[in-house]
Coordinates of C-alpha atoms and ligand atoms in Angstrom, one line a residue:
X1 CA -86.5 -23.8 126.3
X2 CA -89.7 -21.4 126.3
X3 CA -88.8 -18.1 127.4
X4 CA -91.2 -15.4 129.0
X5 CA -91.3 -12.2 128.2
X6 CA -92.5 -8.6 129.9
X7 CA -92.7 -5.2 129.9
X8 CA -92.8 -3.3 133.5
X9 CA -92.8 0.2 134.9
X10 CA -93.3 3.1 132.7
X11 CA -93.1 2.7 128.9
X12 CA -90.5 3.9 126.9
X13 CA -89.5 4.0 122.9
X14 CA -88.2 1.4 121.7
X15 CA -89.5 -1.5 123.9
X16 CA -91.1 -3.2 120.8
X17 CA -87.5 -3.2 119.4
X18 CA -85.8 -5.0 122.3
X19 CA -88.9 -7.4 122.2
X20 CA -88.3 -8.5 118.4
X21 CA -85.0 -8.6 118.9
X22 CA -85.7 -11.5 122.2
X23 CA -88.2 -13.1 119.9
X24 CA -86.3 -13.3 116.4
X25 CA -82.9 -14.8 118.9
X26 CA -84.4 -17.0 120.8
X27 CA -86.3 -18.6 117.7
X28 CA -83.0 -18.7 115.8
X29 CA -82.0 -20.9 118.9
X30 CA -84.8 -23.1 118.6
X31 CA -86.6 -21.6 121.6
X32 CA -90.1 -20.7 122.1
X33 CA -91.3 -17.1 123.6
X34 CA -94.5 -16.1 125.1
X35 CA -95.5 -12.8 125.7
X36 CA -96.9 -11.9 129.9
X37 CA -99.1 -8.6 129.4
X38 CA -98.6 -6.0 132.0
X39 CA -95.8 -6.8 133.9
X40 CA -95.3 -9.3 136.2
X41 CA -98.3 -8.5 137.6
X42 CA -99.6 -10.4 134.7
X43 CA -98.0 -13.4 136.4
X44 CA -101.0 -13.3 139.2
X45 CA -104.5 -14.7 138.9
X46 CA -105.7 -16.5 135.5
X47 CA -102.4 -15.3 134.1
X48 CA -102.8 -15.7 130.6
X49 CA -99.8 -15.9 128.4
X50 CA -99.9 -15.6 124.3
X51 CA -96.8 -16.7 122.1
X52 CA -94.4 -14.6 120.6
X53 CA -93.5 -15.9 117.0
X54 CA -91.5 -14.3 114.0
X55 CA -94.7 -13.5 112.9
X56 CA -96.1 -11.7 115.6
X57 CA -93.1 -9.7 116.4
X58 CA -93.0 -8.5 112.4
X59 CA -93.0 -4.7 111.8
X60 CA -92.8 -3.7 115.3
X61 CA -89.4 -2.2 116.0
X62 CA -90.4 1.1 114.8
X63 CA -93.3 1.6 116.9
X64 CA -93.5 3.1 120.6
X65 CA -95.0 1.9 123.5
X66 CA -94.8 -2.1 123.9
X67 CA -97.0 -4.5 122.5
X68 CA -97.0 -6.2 126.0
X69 CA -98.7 -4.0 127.6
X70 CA -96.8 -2.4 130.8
X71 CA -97.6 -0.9 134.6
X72 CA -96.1 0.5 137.0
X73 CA -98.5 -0.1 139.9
X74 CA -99.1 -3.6 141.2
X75 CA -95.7 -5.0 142.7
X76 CA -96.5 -8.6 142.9
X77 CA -94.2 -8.3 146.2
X78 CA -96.3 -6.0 147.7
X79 CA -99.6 -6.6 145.6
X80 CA -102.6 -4.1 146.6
X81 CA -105.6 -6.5 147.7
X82 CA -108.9 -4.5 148.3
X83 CA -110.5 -5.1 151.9
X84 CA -114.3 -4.8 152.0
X85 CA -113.9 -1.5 153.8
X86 CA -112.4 0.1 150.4
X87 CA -109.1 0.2 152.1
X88 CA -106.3 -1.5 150.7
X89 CA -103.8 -4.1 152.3
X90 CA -100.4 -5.4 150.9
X91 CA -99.8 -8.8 150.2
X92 CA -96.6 -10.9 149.0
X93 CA -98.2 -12.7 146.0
X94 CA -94.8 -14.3 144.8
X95 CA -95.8 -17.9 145.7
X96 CA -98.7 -17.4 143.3
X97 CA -96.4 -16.0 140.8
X98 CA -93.7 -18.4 140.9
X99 CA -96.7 -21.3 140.7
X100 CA -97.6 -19.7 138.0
X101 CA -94.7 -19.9 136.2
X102 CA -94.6 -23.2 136.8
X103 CA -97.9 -23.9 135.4
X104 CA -97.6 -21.7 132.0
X105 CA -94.0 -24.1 131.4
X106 CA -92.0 -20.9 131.7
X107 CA -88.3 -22.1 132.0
X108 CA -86.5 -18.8 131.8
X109 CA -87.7 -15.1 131.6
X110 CA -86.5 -11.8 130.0
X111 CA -87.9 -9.0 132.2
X112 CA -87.8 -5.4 130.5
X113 CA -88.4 -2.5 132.9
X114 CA -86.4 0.0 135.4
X115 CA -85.6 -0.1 138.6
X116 CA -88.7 -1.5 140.1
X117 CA -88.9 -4.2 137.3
X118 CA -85.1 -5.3 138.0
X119 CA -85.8 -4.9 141.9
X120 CA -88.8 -7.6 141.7
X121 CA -86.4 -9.3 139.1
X122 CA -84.2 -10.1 141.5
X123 CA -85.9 -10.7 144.4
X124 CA -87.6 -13.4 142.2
X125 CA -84.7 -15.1 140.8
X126 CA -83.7 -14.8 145.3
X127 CA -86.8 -17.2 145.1
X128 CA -85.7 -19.5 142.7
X129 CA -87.1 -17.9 139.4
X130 CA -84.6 -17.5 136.4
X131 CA -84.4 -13.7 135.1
X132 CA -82.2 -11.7 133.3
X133 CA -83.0 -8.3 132.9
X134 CA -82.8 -5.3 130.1
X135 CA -82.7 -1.7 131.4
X136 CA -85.3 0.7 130.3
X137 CA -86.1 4.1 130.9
X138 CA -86.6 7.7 129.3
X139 CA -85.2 9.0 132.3
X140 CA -81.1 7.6 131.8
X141 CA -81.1 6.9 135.5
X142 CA -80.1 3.2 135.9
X143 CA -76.5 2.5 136.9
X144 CA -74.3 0.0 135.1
X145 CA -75.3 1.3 131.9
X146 CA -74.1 4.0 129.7
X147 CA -77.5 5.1 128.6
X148 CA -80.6 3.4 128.6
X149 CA -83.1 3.3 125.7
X150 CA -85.4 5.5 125.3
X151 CA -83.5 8.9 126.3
X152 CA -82.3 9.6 123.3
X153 CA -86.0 9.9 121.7
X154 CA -87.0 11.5 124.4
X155 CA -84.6 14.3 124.3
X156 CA -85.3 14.4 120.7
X157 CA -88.8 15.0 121.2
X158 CA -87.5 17.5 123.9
X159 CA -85.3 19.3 121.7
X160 CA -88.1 19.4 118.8
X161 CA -90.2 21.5 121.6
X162 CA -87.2 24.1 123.1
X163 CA -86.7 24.5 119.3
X164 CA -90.5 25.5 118.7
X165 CA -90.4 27.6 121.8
X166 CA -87.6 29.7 120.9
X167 CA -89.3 31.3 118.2
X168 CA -92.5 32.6 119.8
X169 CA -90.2 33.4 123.4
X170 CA -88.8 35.5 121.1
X171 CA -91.5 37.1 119.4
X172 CA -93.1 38.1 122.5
X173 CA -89.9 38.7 124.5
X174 CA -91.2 36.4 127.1
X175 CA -89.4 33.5 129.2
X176 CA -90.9 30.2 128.8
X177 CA -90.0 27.7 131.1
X178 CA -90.4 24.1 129.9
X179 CA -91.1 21.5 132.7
X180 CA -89.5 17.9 131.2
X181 CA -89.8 14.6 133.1
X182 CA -86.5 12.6 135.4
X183 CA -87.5 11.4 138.3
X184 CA -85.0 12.6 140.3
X185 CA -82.2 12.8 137.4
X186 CA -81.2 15.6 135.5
X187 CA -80.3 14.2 132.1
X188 CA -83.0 14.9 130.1
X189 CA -83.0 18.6 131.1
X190 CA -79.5 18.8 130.7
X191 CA -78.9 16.9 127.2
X192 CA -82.4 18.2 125.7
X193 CA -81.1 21.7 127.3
X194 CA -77.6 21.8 126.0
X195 CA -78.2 20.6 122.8
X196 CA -81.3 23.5 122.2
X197 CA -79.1 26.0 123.5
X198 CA -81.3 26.8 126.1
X199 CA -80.5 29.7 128.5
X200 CA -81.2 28.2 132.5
X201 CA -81.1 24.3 133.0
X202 CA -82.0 22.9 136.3
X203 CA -81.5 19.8 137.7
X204 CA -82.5 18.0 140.5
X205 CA -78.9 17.4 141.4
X206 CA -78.1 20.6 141.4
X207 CA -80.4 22.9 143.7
X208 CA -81.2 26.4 142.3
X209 CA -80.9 29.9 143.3
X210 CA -84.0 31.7 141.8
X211 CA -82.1 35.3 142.2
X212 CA -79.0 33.2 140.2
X213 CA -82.0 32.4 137.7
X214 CA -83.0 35.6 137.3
X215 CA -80.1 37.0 137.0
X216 CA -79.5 35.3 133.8
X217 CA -82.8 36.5 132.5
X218 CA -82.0 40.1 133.3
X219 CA -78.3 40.0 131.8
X220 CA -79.9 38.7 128.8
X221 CA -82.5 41.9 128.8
X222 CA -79.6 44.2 129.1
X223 CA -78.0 42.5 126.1
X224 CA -81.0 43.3 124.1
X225 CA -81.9 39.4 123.9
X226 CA -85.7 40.0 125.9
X227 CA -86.6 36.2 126.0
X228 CA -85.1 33.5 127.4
X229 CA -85.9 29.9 127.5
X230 CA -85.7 28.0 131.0
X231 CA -85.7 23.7 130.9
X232 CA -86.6 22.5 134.0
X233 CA -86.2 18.8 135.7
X234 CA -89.8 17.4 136.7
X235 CA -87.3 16.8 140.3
X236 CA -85.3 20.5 140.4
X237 CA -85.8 22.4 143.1
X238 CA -84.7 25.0 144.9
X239 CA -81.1 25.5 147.6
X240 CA -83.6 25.9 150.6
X241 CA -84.8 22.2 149.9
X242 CA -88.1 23.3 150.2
X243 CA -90.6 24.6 147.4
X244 CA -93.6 27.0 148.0
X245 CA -96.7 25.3 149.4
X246 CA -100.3 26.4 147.9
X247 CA -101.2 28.5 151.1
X248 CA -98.3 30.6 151.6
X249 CA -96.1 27.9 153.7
X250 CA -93.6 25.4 152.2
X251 CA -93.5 21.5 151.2
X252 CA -90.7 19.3 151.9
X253 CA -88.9 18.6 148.4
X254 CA -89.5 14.9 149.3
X255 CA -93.8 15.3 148.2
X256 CA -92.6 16.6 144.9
X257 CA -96.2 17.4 143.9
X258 CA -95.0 17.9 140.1
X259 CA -95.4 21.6 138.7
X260 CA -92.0 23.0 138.8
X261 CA -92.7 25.3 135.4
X262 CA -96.0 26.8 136.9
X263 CA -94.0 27.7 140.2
X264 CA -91.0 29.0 138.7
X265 CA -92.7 31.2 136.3
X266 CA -94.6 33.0 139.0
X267 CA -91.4 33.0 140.7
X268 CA -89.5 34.7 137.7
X269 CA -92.8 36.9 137.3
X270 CA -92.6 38.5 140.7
X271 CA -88.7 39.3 140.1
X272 CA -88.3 40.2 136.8
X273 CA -91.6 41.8 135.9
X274 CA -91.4 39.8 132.2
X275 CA -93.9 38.4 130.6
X276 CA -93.4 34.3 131.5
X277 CA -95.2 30.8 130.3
X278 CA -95.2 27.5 131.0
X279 CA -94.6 24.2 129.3
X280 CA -95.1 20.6 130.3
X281 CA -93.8 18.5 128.4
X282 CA -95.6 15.6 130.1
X283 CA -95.5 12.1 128.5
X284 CA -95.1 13.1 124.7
X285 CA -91.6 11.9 125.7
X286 CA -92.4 8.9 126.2
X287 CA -94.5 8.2 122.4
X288 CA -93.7 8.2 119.1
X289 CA -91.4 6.5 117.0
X290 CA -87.8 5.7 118.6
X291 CA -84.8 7.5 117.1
X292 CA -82.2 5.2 115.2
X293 CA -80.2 5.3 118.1
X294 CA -82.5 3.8 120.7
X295 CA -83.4 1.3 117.9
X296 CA -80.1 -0.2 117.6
X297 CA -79.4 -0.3 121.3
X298 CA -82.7 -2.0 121.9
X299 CA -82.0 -4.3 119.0
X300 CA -78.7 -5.2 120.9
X301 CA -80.2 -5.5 124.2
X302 CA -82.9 -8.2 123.3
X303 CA -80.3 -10.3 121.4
X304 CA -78.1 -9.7 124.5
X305 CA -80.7 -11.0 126.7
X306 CA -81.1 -14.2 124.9
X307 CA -77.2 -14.8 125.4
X308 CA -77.7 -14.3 128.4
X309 CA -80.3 -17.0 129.1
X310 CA -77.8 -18.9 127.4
X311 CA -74.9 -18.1 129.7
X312 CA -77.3 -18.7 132.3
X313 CA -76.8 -15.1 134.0
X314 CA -79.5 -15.7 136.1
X315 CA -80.2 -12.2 137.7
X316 CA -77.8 -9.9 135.6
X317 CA -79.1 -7.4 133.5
X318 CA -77.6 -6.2 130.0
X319 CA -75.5 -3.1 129.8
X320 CA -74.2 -0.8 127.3
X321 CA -70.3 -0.2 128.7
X322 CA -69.2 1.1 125.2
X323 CA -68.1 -0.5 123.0
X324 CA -70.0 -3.7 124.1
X325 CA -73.0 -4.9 125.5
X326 CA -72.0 -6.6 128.9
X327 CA -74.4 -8.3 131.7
X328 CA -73.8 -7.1 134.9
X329 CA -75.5 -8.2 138.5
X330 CA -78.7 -6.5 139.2
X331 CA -78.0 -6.4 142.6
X332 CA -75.0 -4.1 141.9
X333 CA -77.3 -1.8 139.8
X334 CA -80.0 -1.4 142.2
X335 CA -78.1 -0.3 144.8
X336 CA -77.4 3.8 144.0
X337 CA -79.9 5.2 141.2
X338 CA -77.5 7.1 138.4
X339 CA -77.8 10.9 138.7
X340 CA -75.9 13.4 136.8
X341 CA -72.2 13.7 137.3
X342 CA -71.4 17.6 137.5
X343 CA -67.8 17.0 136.8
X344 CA -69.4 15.8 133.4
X345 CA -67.8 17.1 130.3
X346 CA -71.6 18.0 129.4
X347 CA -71.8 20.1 132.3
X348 CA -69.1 21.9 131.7
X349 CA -69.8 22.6 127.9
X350 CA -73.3 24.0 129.1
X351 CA -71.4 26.7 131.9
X352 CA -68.3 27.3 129.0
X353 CA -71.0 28.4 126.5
X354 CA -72.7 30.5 129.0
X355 CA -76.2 28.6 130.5
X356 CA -77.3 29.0 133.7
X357 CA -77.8 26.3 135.6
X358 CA -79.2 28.3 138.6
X359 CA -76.2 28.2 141.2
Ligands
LIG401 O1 -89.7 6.9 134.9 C1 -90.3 7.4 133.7 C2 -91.2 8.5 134.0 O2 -91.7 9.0 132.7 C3 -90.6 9.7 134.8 O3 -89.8 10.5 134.1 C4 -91.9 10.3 135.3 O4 -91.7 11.0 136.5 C5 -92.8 9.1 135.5 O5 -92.3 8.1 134.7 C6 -94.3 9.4 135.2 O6 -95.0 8.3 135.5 P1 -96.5 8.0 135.1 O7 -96.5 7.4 133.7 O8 -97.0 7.1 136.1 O9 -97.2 9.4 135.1

């Protein structure tokens, strides 16, 4: 058996981990790995592949990013090809994928990513190709599993920030509103939020009142508590549906131009009259080292993948559905993106103890 493995879509910690993890099981099986950089776009053109030995995979699980190399752009599905005139046309590169495959004497692969990784996944393994995939993303927003690896750190690193904030809000009597990355999913706002007691979460699935937001910050003033710390969803936005467009008019919520802090502090400005900054948090969340958490459940994952080669679970994906790692089909996952549940005990906790979360 010689197993491929890659890394797609946006990077998260502990991707190194779940990679070790493949390598170390499959050797222990007898089976070779090889490593394809950037995604399965590294499947197209000369498509070099390098292998992946005990050796090479020594020392890595506590490092971020992935030794693989990742992208997110370049969907061999619909792979960008450059016309003469500069503009671009899409073209279905799979056959020259799966020939690929082929070629490099690839009998299986492992393919780490979210849901444009497992989407391609599957529409490979469609084709004939034998996948399994592992879930990743800082964002917690693929279904099927409980979590996904990578959040955790990120909040961390979240937390670590609302917790440095606090002190100079308060020094200053300011708000600070920190802008954290999602997608379109609430939960690193919300966990990062809870957890650093901050005083106004939003959420993209939950639309905000910005007179709700202020009121918050105002009730806090009359309290004699003059700052307040806001952590805002990269995807929040407001009950109207549409945000505040650069000339006066309005966008459509759909062209989320990124930004949310900046607007919502010159929102808060104009109502409250209080001194406000912004923060965004940007892809620090997605560095540094990953927390013992994520490095267990990446360590499980990659082990789980090489199972499931075993089993033969040709496009499934590994889970976490606590207390065990399951494989599930990857059609199943891909069809509804996971969004935070506002009947969530987590939700809850955050209106009993008195946040905002802008409605
Ligand atoms: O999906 C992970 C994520 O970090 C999102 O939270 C964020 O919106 C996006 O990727 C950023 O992508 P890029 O790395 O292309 O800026």
């Amino acid at each position: 058996m010689r197993i491929g493995l890659l890394t797609g879509g946006g990077d998260a910690p502990g991707l190194n981990a779940v990679i070790r993890a493949a390598v170390l099981s499959a050797a222990s099986r007898g089976w070779d790995v090889v490593g394809i950089k950037h995604g399965f776009a590294g499947l197209l053109g000369d498509c070099v592949v390098a292998p992946l030995t005990r050796s090479t995979v020594s020392a890595i699980a506590h490092l971020g990013g992935t030794i693989l190399r990742t992208t997110n752009r370049g969907n061999p599905l619909c792979f960008p090809i450059r016309n003469d005139d500069g503009t671009f046309t899409e073209k279905d590169c799979s056959p020259e994928l799966i020939d690929n495959v082929a070629r490099q004497g690839i009998d299986a692969i492992v393919a780490i990513g979210g849901d444009g990784t497992l989407t391609i996944a599957l529409e490979l393994v469609r084709q004939g190709l034998r996948i399994v995939g592992v879930p990743t993303t800082i964002d917690n927003d693929v279904s099927g599993t409980i979590t996904t690896f990578g959040f955790d750190t990120a909040v961390n690193t979240a937390i670590e920030a609302i917790d440095k904030l606090h002190t100079t809000a308060e020094s200053h009597d300011r708000v600070i509103v920190m802008e954290v990355m999602g997608r379109d999913a609430g939960f690193i706002a919300l966990h990062a939020g809870v957890a650093a007691t901050a005083d106004v979460i939003l959420i993209p699935e939950l639309p905000y009142d910005i007179d709700k937001v202020c009121e918050k910050i105002n009730s806090r003033d009359r309290a004699g508590q003059n700052f307040s710390i806001v952590v805002a969803a990269e995807g929040a936005f407001p009950k109207s549906g549409t945000i505040p467009g650069p000339d006066g008019g309005t966008i459509s919520r759909k062209i989320r131009p990124g930004g949310v802090a900046e607007r919502l502090i010159e929102e808060i400005h104009a109502r409250t009259g209080k001194e406000c900054r912004s923060l965004v948090l940007g892809h620090l969340q997605r560095g540094g080292m990953p927390t013992g958490y994520d490095r267990l459940l990446a360590t499980r994952f990659g082990a789980a993948a090489i199972t499931a080669i075993e089993n033969e679970a040709w496009g499934e994906m590994v889970a976490l559905q606590s207390p065990h790692i399951v494989t599930i089909p990857i059609s199943e996952v891909i069809k509804e993106q996971k969004r935070v549940d506002l009947s969530h005990d987590v939700v809850q906790a955050a209106r009993t103890t008195g946040v905002s979360l802008g409605d």
